[in-house]
Amino acid sequence: MELKNYIAGEFKESLSGEWLDVEEPATGRKYAKVPLSNAEDVEMAVESARSARGQWGDLSFEERSDWLTRIADGLELRREEIASLESRDTGKPITLARNVDAERSISNFRFFAEMLKNHRGEEFEMSDAMNYVSSKPVGVGALITPWNLPLYLLSWKVAPAIGMGNTVICKPSELTPMTANLLMEVIDEIGLPAGVVNLVHGDGGGAGSRLVGHPGVDLVSFTGGTATGAEVARTAAPQFKKISLELGGKNASIVFGDCDLDATVKGVTRSAFLNQGQVCLCGSRVLVERSIYEDFKHEFVQSVEDLRIGDPASEDTELGAIISRGHLEKVEGYVALSIKEGGVCLTGGPGSSVSMEDRLKGGNWMRPVVVEGLPVDSRCSTEEIFGPMVTIHPFDGEEMAIEIANNTRYGLAGSVWTTDLEKGRRVAENMRTGMVWVNTWLHRDLRTPFGGVKDSGVGREGGKWSLGFFSEPLNVCIKDNSD
Ligand code: NAD
């Protein structure tokens, strides 16, 4: 299958004539090609988005809300296709792709459609004048997304961006382009005005960085790795573009002695290994109060070993394949490093490969790994690994738990597990992250702010924060001088 760019309402081949192969993580086989777009493709996409700005920005919030609903309806009709494309493209289990990726991609459009219907300006009265604040579009947005939650994250940006009257250019990850293409097909079928949503495929250093640096792009919403985020900021900041950066994480799951053990083991296992540990919010450091360390460890390792690894297309698979050969090698490198740093693998580890059969033989497979005994400041305990490997550490008391949790350059998320809710809240308040869950994980209310602090990013998306980022407030102060 050969994908095309989507520019000015048309599917177009790249002017570069060059392609990138798309590989299926579960088999290692090439099964599609995406255009390796060049500067001219980017130029055309920016031109298209700029031409569509005026008319689209002039529509009312209600009219744009209706368009978002039409997109959601179009995606709804292809729900199962989204799930199977996403599962094949990323290697994630089909049940996860169905219940999380397909579900959230559709609800992102519905959620923002509803928010827009109720969107009103603000008023601030003075003794002698009145202020009216309205939201104006920023202009043209570059929306750049990673491979772990392809349509989920793209729709999280497209919906509020066009909802607030911007026109956009999407640049999905070159590793997982299929559902971005499906979204363009839906947008085309429903007849969204040409140029409102454009898409250029390609690599980060090419299409991605050209978009970020293009003077015709007014805002950049980027989700991806921290090093790439720094590069995006370096390029965009001197041009004073609006930037939102959703970056990496090294999140702690803090387990107290008074937790509900069964529910916590289940929750911490899910948080550590969902999507093979390839979710920015995954709890990759498990901190356990010493009083229950041995009991918890035993139950946790058992629960990790019970996870069913298998064909992503199979309904009972719980752990699928790793996104790419290169990423698998990176994660395996960290497993080897953990031994050098003094760790002991409680399950999985160097040499404990997964043997898959038939068509899955050439895929990127790895057993989940739990490592104990590492210093809390070791590289494996503080760097983002982004795979099925977690470290486990004992702690004594709240203060020590907070200190370890904060001992990393990242600050995205975390979770606290305790039956003492007051303690849960106290610990959460002291974690230097953007989001903390108590006795749950990845429990999302789309109205809440999403994003991190420190090297996990800049800004927030979600609910009114997305509407704020994707718009410019205009304050008009009116004084009536007539008697
Ligand atoms: P990545 O940074 O390699 O790539 C992300 C996107 O940026 C891709 O589309 C890529 O082509 C593009 N890109 C690469 N170089 C670029 C450049 N110089 N200029 C512009 N675009 C460029 O990240 P990845 O490997 O695809 O994703 C994994 C990372 O994403 C992890 O670090 C993970 O924590 C992070 N992530 C963060 C969140 C969040 O919300 N904070 C969510 C999901 C993933």
PDB file of N, CA, C and O and ligand atoms in Angstrom, residues 144-149 153 171-175 202-212 222-229 231-232 235 245-249 278-281 327 330 384 386 410 412 435 450-452 456, ligand 1:
ATOM      1  N   ILE A 144       2.392  17.689  15.349  1.00  0.00           N
ATOM      2  CA  ILE A 144       3.396  16.620  15.161  1.00  0.00           C
ATOM      3  C   ILE A 144       3.225  15.572  16.251  1.00  0.00           C
ATOM      4  O   ILE A 144       3.198  15.910  17.444  1.00  0.00           O
ATOM      5  N   THR A 145       3.092  14.324  15.834  1.00  0.00           N
ATOM      6  CA  THR A 145       2.716  13.280  16.801  1.00  0.00           C
ATOM      7  C   THR A 145       3.636  12.060  16.733  1.00  0.00           C
ATOM      8  O   THR A 145       4.249  11.781  15.706  1.00  0.00           O
ATOM      9  N   PRO A 146       3.703  11.300  17.851  1.00  0.00           N
ATOM     10  CA  PRO A 146       4.570  10.121  17.930  1.00  0.00           C
ATOM     11  C   PRO A 146       3.837   8.843  17.516  1.00  0.00           C
ATOM     12  O   PRO A 146       2.677   8.893  17.091  1.00  0.00           O
ATOM     13  N   TRP A 147       4.505   7.699  17.722  1.00  0.00           N
ATOM     14  CA  TRP A 147       3.987   6.434  17.223  1.00  0.00           C
ATOM     15  C   TRP A 147       3.188   5.628  18.240  1.00  0.00           C
ATOM     16  O   TRP A 147       2.594   4.623  17.879  1.00  0.00           O
ATOM     17  N   ASN A 148       3.217   6.027  19.510  1.00  0.00           N
ATOM     18  CA  ASN A 148       2.643   5.089  20.490  1.00  0.00           C
ATOM     19  C   ASN A 148       1.122   5.123  20.564  1.00  0.00           C
ATOM     20  O   ASN A 148       0.494   4.100  20.836  1.00  0.00           O
ATOM     21  N   LEU A 149       0.529   6.309  20.333  1.00  0.00           N
ATOM     22  CA  LEU A 149      -0.934   6.426  20.335  1.00  0.00           C
ATOM     23  C   LEU A 149      -1.300   7.286  19.123  1.00  0.00           C
ATOM     24  O   LEU A 149      -1.691   8.446  19.256  1.00  0.00           O
ATOM     25  N   LEU A 153      -3.615  10.644  19.738  1.00  0.00           N
ATOM     26  CA  LEU A 153      -2.926  11.913  19.985  1.00  0.00           C
ATOM     27  C   LEU A 153      -3.152  12.919  18.862  1.00  0.00           C
ATOM     28  O   LEU A 153      -3.239  14.117  19.104  1.00  0.00           O
ATOM     29  N   LYS A 171       1.651  16.075  10.891  1.00  0.00           N
ATOM     30  CA  LYS A 171       2.846  15.298  10.529  1.00  0.00           C
ATOM     31  C   LYS A 171       2.893  14.131  11.518  1.00  0.00           C
ATOM     32  O   LYS A 171       3.460  14.227  12.595  1.00  0.00           O
ATOM     33  N   PRO A 172       2.249  13.004  11.121  1.00  0.00           N
ATOM     34  CA  PRO A 172       2.252  11.847  12.017  1.00  0.00           C
ATOM     35  C   PRO A 172       3.607  11.161  12.002  1.00  0.00           C
ATOM     36  O   PRO A 172       4.424  11.407  11.113  1.00  0.00           O
ATOM     37  N   SER A 173       3.831  10.272  12.966  1.00  0.00           N
ATOM     38  CA  SER A 173       5.082   9.525  12.984  1.00  0.00           C
ATOM     39  C   SER A 173       5.185   8.690  11.712  1.00  0.00           C
ATOM     40  O   SER A 173       4.224   8.044  11.283  1.00  0.00           O
ATOM     41  N   GLU A 174       6.380   8.672  11.140  1.00  0.00           N
ATOM     42  CA  GLU A 174       6.626   7.883   9.929  1.00  0.00           C
ATOM     43  C   GLU A 174       6.503   6.388  10.208  1.00  0.00           C
ATOM     44  O   GLU A 174       6.364   5.591   9.288  1.00  0.00           O
ATOM     45  N   LEU A 175       6.555   6.005  11.498  1.00  0.00           N
ATOM     46  CA  LEU A 175       6.456   4.577  11.828  1.00  0.00           C
ATOM     47  C   LEU A 175       5.004   4.101  11.822  1.00  0.00           C
ATOM     48  O   LEU A 175       4.748   2.916  11.642  1.00  0.00           O
ATOM     49  N   GLY A 202       6.343  11.865   6.349  1.00  0.00           N
ATOM     50  CA  GLY A 202       7.784  11.990   6.195  1.00  0.00           C
ATOM     51  C   GLY A 202       8.501  11.877   7.514  1.00  0.00           C
ATOM     52  O   GLY A 202       7.892  11.599   8.542  1.00  0.00           O
ATOM     53  N   ASP A 203       9.816  12.096   7.454  1.00  0.00           N
ATOM     54  CA  ASP A 203      10.603  11.927   8.677  1.00  0.00           C
ATOM     55  C   ASP A 203      10.672  13.243   9.451  1.00  0.00           C
ATOM     56  O   ASP A 203      10.264  14.302   8.956  1.00  0.00           O
ATOM     57  N   GLY A 204      11.194  13.118  10.670  1.00  0.00           N
ATOM     58  CA  GLY A 204      11.231  14.288  11.548  1.00  0.00           C
ATOM     59  C   GLY A 204      12.216  15.333  11.082  1.00  0.00           C
ATOM     60  O   GLY A 204      11.904  16.526  11.024  1.00  0.00           O
ATOM     61  N   GLY A 205      13.417  14.869  10.706  1.00  0.00           N
ATOM     62  CA  GLY A 205      14.450  15.810  10.291  1.00  0.00           C
ATOM     63  C   GLY A 205      14.095  16.507   8.984  1.00  0.00           C
ATOM     64  O   GLY A 205      14.561  17.608   8.719  1.00  0.00           O
ATOM     65  N   GLY A 206      13.236  15.903   8.162  1.00  0.00           N
ATOM     66  CA  GLY A 206      12.826  16.494   6.893  1.00  0.00           C
ATOM     67  C   GLY A 206      11.533  17.280   7.065  1.00  0.00           C
ATOM     68  O   GLY A 206      11.539  18.450   7.472  1.00  0.00           O
ATOM     69  N   ALA A 207      10.405  16.602   6.791  1.00  0.00           N
ATOM     70  CA  ALA A 207       9.102  17.286   6.834  1.00  0.00           C
ATOM     71  C   ALA A 207       8.839  17.929   8.197  1.00  0.00           C
ATOM     72  O   ALA A 207       8.355  19.066   8.287  1.00  0.00           O
ATOM     73  N   GLY A 208       9.177  17.200   9.281  1.00  0.00           N
ATOM     74  CA  GLY A 208       8.877  17.708  10.631  1.00  0.00           C
ATOM     75  C   GLY A 208       9.581  19.024  10.900  1.00  0.00           C
ATOM     76  O   GLY A 208       8.945  20.027  11.235  1.00  0.00           O
ATOM     77  N   SER A 209      10.899  19.033  10.733  1.00  0.00           N
ATOM     78  CA  SER A 209      11.621  20.260  11.105  1.00  0.00           C
ATOM     79  C   SER A 209      11.340  21.385  10.108  1.00  0.00           C
ATOM     80  O   SER A 209      11.338  22.558  10.477  1.00  0.00           O
ATOM     81  N   ARG A 210      11.038  21.047   8.850  1.00  0.00           N
ATOM     82  CA  ARG A 210      10.713  22.122   7.885  1.00  0.00           C
ATOM     83  C   ARG A 210       9.407  22.812   8.283  1.00  0.00           C
ATOM     84  O   ARG A 210       9.264  24.022   8.155  1.00  0.00           O
ATOM     85  N   LEU A 211       8.461  22.013   8.750  1.00  0.00           N
ATOM     86  CA  LEU A 211       7.195  22.600   9.190  1.00  0.00           C
ATOM     87  C   LEU A 211       7.412  23.520  10.384  1.00  0.00           C
ATOM     88  O   LEU A 211       6.892  24.636  10.427  1.00  0.00           O
ATOM     89  N   VAL A 212       8.192  23.014  11.353  1.00  0.00           N
ATOM     90  CA  VAL A 212       8.420  23.795  12.574  1.00  0.00           C
ATOM     91  C   VAL A 212       9.104  25.120  12.237  1.00  0.00           C
ATOM     92  O   VAL A 212       8.784  26.168  12.795  1.00  0.00           O
ATOM     93  N   PHE A 222       3.482  19.807  19.637  1.00  0.00           N
ATOM     94  CA  PHE A 222       4.380  18.665  19.440  1.00  0.00           C
ATOM     95  C   PHE A 222       4.249  17.671  20.579  1.00  0.00           C
ATOM     96  O   PHE A 222       4.304  18.049  21.749  1.00  0.00           O
ATOM     97  N   THR A 223       4.089  16.401  20.256  1.00  0.00           N
ATOM     98  CA  THR A 223       4.177  15.335  21.259  1.00  0.00           C
ATOM     99  C   THR A 223       5.232  14.357  20.781  1.00  0.00           C
ATOM    100  O   THR A 223       5.172  13.866  19.650  1.00  0.00           O
ATOM    101  N   GLY A 224       6.200  14.079  21.661  1.00  0.00           N
ATOM    102  CA  GLY A 224       7.273  13.166  21.284  1.00  0.00           C
ATOM    103  C   GLY A 224       8.354  13.167  22.343  1.00  0.00           C
ATOM    104  O   GLY A 224       8.103  13.513  23.500  1.00  0.00           O
ATOM    105  N   GLY A 225       9.557  12.804  21.946  1.00  0.00           N
ATOM    106  CA  GLY A 225      10.649  12.677  22.900  1.00  0.00           C
ATOM    107  C   GLY A 225      11.192  14.025  23.347  1.00  0.00           C
ATOM    108  O   GLY A 225      11.053  15.039  22.650  1.00  0.00           O
ATOM    109  N   THR A 226      11.851  14.020  24.506  1.00  0.00           N
ATOM    110  CA  THR A 226      12.374  15.260  25.090  1.00  0.00           C
ATOM    111  C   THR A 226      13.476  15.876  24.221  1.00  0.00           C
ATOM    112  O   THR A 226      13.499  17.090  24.015  1.00  0.00           O
ATOM    113  N   ALA A 227      14.382  15.054  23.682  1.00  0.00           N
ATOM    114  CA  ALA A 227      15.465  15.603  22.859  1.00  0.00           C
ATOM    115  C   ALA A 227      14.874  16.257  21.604  1.00  0.00           C
ATOM    116  O   ALA A 227      15.305  17.340  21.186  1.00  0.00           O
ATOM    117  N   THR A 228      13.859  15.617  21.010  1.00  0.00           N
ATOM    118  CA  THR A 228      13.233  16.214  19.815  1.00  0.00           C
ATOM    119  C   THR A 228      12.511  17.509  20.200  1.00  0.00           C
ATOM    120  O   THR A 228      12.551  18.498  19.459  1.00  0.00           O
ATOM    121  N   GLY A 229      11.869  17.482  21.370  1.00  0.00           N
ATOM    122  CA  GLY A 229      11.160  18.686  21.850  1.00  0.00           C
ATOM    123  C   GLY A 229      12.114  19.862  21.969  1.00  0.00           C
ATOM    124  O   GLY A 229      11.762  20.999  21.629  1.00  0.00           O
ATOM    125  N   GLU A 231      14.797  20.356  20.244  1.00  0.00           N
ATOM    126  CA  GLU A 231      15.116  20.768  18.869  1.00  0.00           C
ATOM    127  C   GLU A 231      13.966  21.608  18.293  1.00  0.00           C
ATOM    128  O   GLU A 231      14.197  22.648  17.649  1.00  0.00           O
ATOM    129  N   VAL A 232      12.738  21.169  18.547  1.00  0.00           N
ATOM    130  CA  VAL A 232      11.560  21.912  18.074  1.00  0.00           C
ATOM    131  C   VAL A 232      11.549  23.309  18.697  1.00  0.00           C
ATOM    132  O   VAL A 232      11.341  24.315  18.008  1.00  0.00           O
ATOM    133  N   THR A 235      14.077  25.690  17.206  1.00  0.00           N
ATOM    134  CA  THR A 235      13.712  26.214  15.877  1.00  0.00           C
ATOM    135  C   THR A 235      12.549  27.200  15.959  1.00  0.00           C
ATOM    136  O   THR A 235      12.556  28.239  15.290  1.00  0.00           O
ATOM    137  N   LEU A 245       4.643  21.568  24.144  1.00  0.00           N
ATOM    138  CA  LEU A 245       5.533  20.412  24.065  1.00  0.00           C
ATOM    139  C   LEU A 245       5.095  19.371  25.089  1.00  0.00           C
ATOM    140  O   LEU A 245       5.119  19.636  26.294  1.00  0.00           O
ATOM    141  N   GLU A 246       4.658  18.225  24.603  1.00  0.00           N
ATOM    142  CA  GLU A 246       4.277  17.099  25.481  1.00  0.00           C
ATOM    143  C   GLU A 246       5.361  16.056  25.298  1.00  0.00           C
ATOM    144  O   GLU A 246       5.427  15.401  24.252  1.00  0.00           O
ATOM    145  N   LEU A 247       6.230  15.899  26.303  1.00  0.00           N
ATOM    146  CA  LEU A 247       7.454  15.118  26.095  1.00  0.00           C
ATOM    147  C   LEU A 247       7.522  13.864  26.964  1.00  0.00           C
ATOM    148  O   LEU A 247       6.500  13.358  27.413  1.00  0.00           O
ATOM    149  N   GLY A 248       8.731  13.390  27.206  1.00  0.00           N
ATOM    150  CA  GLY A 248       8.915  12.094  27.856  1.00  0.00           C
ATOM    151  C   GLY A 248       8.612  12.093  29.344  1.00  0.00           C
ATOM    152  O   GLY A 248       8.312  13.124  29.945  1.00  0.00           O
ATOM    153  N   GLY A 249       8.694  10.925  29.945  1.00  0.00           N
ATOM    154  CA  GLY A 249       8.420  10.808  31.379  1.00  0.00           C
ATOM    155  C   GLY A 249       9.183   9.659  32.010  1.00  0.00           C
ATOM    156  O   GLY A 249       9.696   8.764  31.320  1.00  0.00           O
ATOM    157  N   GLN A 278       4.983   1.379  26.537  1.00  0.00           N
ATOM    158  CA  GLN A 278       5.258   2.471  25.597  1.00  0.00           C
ATOM    159  C   GLN A 278       4.150   3.527  25.663  1.00  0.00           C
ATOM    160  O   GLN A 278       3.548   3.885  24.648  1.00  0.00           O
ATOM    161  N   VAL A 279       3.838   3.971  26.877  1.00  0.00           N
ATOM    162  CA  VAL A 279       2.928   5.102  27.065  1.00  0.00           C
ATOM    163  C   VAL A 279       3.711   6.100  27.909  1.00  0.00           C
ATOM    164  O   VAL A 279       4.365   5.705  28.883  1.00  0.00           O
ATOM    165  N   CYS A 280       3.655   7.381  27.517  1.00  0.00           N
ATOM    166  CA  CYS A 280       4.472   8.365  28.241  1.00  0.00           C
ATOM    167  C   CYS A 280       4.140   8.387  29.726  1.00  0.00           C
ATOM    168  O   CYS A 280       4.958   8.772  30.544  1.00  0.00           O
ATOM    169  N   LEU A 281       2.913   7.967  30.085  1.00  0.00           N
ATOM    170  CA  LEU A 281       2.463   8.018  31.478  1.00  0.00           C
ATOM    171  C   LEU A 281       2.796   6.757  32.260  1.00  0.00           C
ATOM    172  O   LEU A 281       2.509   6.660  33.453  1.00  0.00           O
ATOM    173  N   HIS A 327      14.137   0.269  18.449  1.00  0.00           N
ATOM    174  CA  HIS A 327      13.652   0.563  19.801  1.00  0.00           C
ATOM    175  C   HIS A 327      13.818  -0.654  20.709  1.00  0.00           C
ATOM    176  O   HIS A 327      14.188  -0.516  21.880  1.00  0.00           O
ATOM    177  N   LYS A 330      17.237  -0.695  21.872  1.00  0.00           N
ATOM    178  CA  LYS A 330      17.462   0.335  22.901  1.00  0.00           C
ATOM    179  C   LYS A 330      17.011  -0.196  24.276  1.00  0.00           C
ATOM    180  O   LYS A 330      17.728  -0.086  25.274  1.00  0.00           O
ATOM    181  N   GLU A 384      14.318   7.791  30.762  1.00  0.00           N
ATOM    182  CA  GLU A 384      13.129   7.200  30.140  1.00  0.00           C
ATOM    183  C   GLU A 384      13.549   6.016  29.266  1.00  0.00           C
ATOM    184  O   GLU A 384      14.401   6.163  28.391  1.00  0.00           O
ATOM    185  N   PHE A 386      10.943   3.625  28.085  1.00  0.00           N
ATOM    186  CA  PHE A 386       9.802   3.564  27.164  1.00  0.00           C
ATOM    187  C   PHE A 386       9.619   2.163  26.568  1.00  0.00           C
ATOM    188  O   PHE A 386       9.465   1.985  25.355  1.00  0.00           O
ATOM    189  N   TYR A 410      12.594  14.350  34.622  1.00  0.00           N
ATOM    190  CA  TYR A 410      11.230  14.372  34.087  1.00  0.00           C
ATOM    191  C   TYR A 410      10.203  14.753  35.151  1.00  0.00           C
ATOM    192  O   TYR A 410      10.479  14.638  36.344  1.00  0.00           O
ATOM    193  N   LEU A 412       6.300  14.221  34.429  1.00  0.00           N
ATOM    194  CA  LEU A 412       5.039  14.116  33.689  1.00  0.00           C
ATOM    195  C   LEU A 412       3.883  13.669  34.585  1.00  0.00           C
ATOM    196  O   LEU A 412       2.889  14.369  34.738  1.00  0.00           O
ATOM    197  N   MET A 435       0.613  15.578  36.545  1.00  0.00           N
ATOM    198  CA  MET A 435      -0.590  14.763  36.842  1.00  0.00           C
ATOM    199  C   MET A 435      -0.242  13.656  37.831  1.00  0.00           C
ATOM    200  O   MET A 435       0.800  13.026  37.686  1.00  0.00           O
ATOM    201  N   PHE A 450      -3.621  18.289  30.779  1.00  0.00           N
ATOM    202  CA  PHE A 450      -2.720  17.175  30.483  1.00  0.00           C
ATOM    203  C   PHE A 450      -1.374  17.746  30.084  1.00  0.00           C
ATOM    204  O   PHE A 450      -1.284  18.548  29.165  1.00  0.00           O
ATOM    205  N   GLY A 451      -0.313  17.307  30.760  1.00  0.00           N
ATOM    206  CA  GLY A 451       1.022  17.780  30.396  1.00  0.00           C
ATOM    207  C   GLY A 451       1.936  17.692  31.590  1.00  0.00           C
ATOM    208  O   GLY A 451       1.525  17.288  32.673  1.00  0.00           O
ATOM    209  N   GLY A 452       3.206  18.054  31.385  1.00  0.00           N
ATOM    210  CA  GLY A 452       4.164  17.864  32.461  1.00  0.00           C
ATOM    211  C   GLY A 452       5.017  19.077  32.736  1.00  0.00           C
ATOM    212  O   GLY A 452       4.894  20.117  32.080  1.00  0.00           O
ATOM    213  N   SER A 456       9.596  17.201  30.958  1.00  0.00           N
ATOM    214  CA  SER A 456       8.433  16.527  30.360  1.00  0.00           C
ATOM    215  C   SER A 456       7.596  17.465  29.514  1.00  0.00           C
ATOM    216  O   SER A 456       6.600  17.029  28.926  1.00  0.00           O
TER     217      SER A 456
HETATM  218  P1  NAD B   1      10.120  11.402  18.476  1.00  0.00           P
HETATM  219  O1  NAD B   1      10.458  12.649  19.226  1.00  0.00           O
HETATM  220  O2  NAD B   1      11.213  10.627  17.884  1.00  0.00           O
HETATM  221  O3  NAD B   1       9.109  11.729  17.265  1.00  0.00           O
HETATM  222  C1  NAD B   1       7.877  12.359  17.462  1.00  0.00           C
HETATM  223  C2  NAD B   1       7.452  13.043  16.168  1.00  0.00           C
HETATM  224  O4  NAD B   1       8.360  14.110  15.900  1.00  0.00           O
HETATM  225  C3  NAD B   1       7.501  12.138  14.937  1.00  0.00           C
HETATM  226  O5  NAD B   1       6.418  12.469  14.094  1.00  0.00           O
HETATM  227  C4  NAD B   1       8.823  12.517  14.287  1.00  0.00           C
HETATM  228  O6  NAD B   1       8.866  12.280  12.905  1.00  0.00           O
HETATM  229  C5  NAD B   1       8.866  14.003  14.582  1.00  0.00           C
HETATM  230  N1  NAD B   1      10.216  14.599  14.600  1.00  0.00           N
HETATM  231  C6  NAD B   1      11.402  13.988  14.820  1.00  0.00           C
HETATM  232  N2  NAD B   1      12.402  14.894  14.742  1.00  0.00           N
HETATM  233  C7  NAD B   1      11.833  16.096  14.488  1.00  0.00           C
HETATM  234  C8  NAD B   1      12.329  17.421  14.325  1.00  0.00           C
HETATM  235  N3  NAD B   1      13.630  17.692  14.400  1.00  0.00           N
HETATM  236  N4  NAD B   1      11.459  18.416  14.098  1.00  0.00           N
HETATM  237  C9  NAD B   1      10.126  18.161  14.041  1.00  0.00           C
HETATM  238  N5  NAD B   1       9.589  16.929  14.163  1.00  0.00           N
HETATM  239  C10 NAD B   1      10.430  15.907  14.413  1.00  0.00           C
HETATM  240  O7  NAD B   1       9.250  10.525  19.488  1.00  0.00           O
HETATM  241  P2  NAD B   1       8.703   9.060  19.274  1.00  0.00           P
HETATM  242  O8  NAD B   1       9.839   8.104  19.398  1.00  0.00           O
HETATM  243  O9  NAD B   1       7.840   9.046  18.071  1.00  0.00           O
HETATM  244  O10 NAD B   1       7.738   8.916  20.559  1.00  0.00           O
HETATM  245  C11 NAD B   1       8.156   8.483  21.803  1.00  0.00           C
HETATM  246  C12 NAD B   1       8.329   9.651  22.742  1.00  0.00           C
HETATM  247  O11 NAD B   1       7.131  10.405  22.800  1.00  0.00           O
HETATM  248  C13 NAD B   1       8.612   9.211  24.163  1.00  0.00           C
HETATM  249  O12 NAD B   1       9.630  10.007  24.695  1.00  0.00           O
HETATM  250  C14 NAD B   1       7.298   9.485  24.884  1.00  0.00           C
HETATM  251  O13 NAD B   1       7.417   9.710  26.270  1.00  0.00           O
HETATM  252  C15 NAD B   1       6.813  10.688  24.164  1.00  0.00           C
HETATM  253  N6  NAD B   1       5.373  10.863  24.321  1.00  0.00           N
HETATM  254  C16 NAD B   1       4.931  11.879  25.124  1.00  0.00           C
HETATM  255  C17 NAD B   1       3.575  12.037  25.326  1.00  0.00           C
HETATM  256  C18 NAD B   1       3.043  13.152  26.216  1.00  0.00           C
HETATM  257  O14 NAD B   1       1.865  13.436  26.118  1.00  0.00           O
HETATM  258  N7  NAD B   1       3.863  13.772  27.043  1.00  0.00           N
HETATM  259  C19 NAD B   1       2.664  11.171  24.700  1.00  0.00           C
HETATM  260  C20 NAD B   1       3.155  10.151  23.902  1.00  0.00           C
HETATM  261  C21 NAD B   1       4.523  10.006  23.702  1.00  0.00           C
END
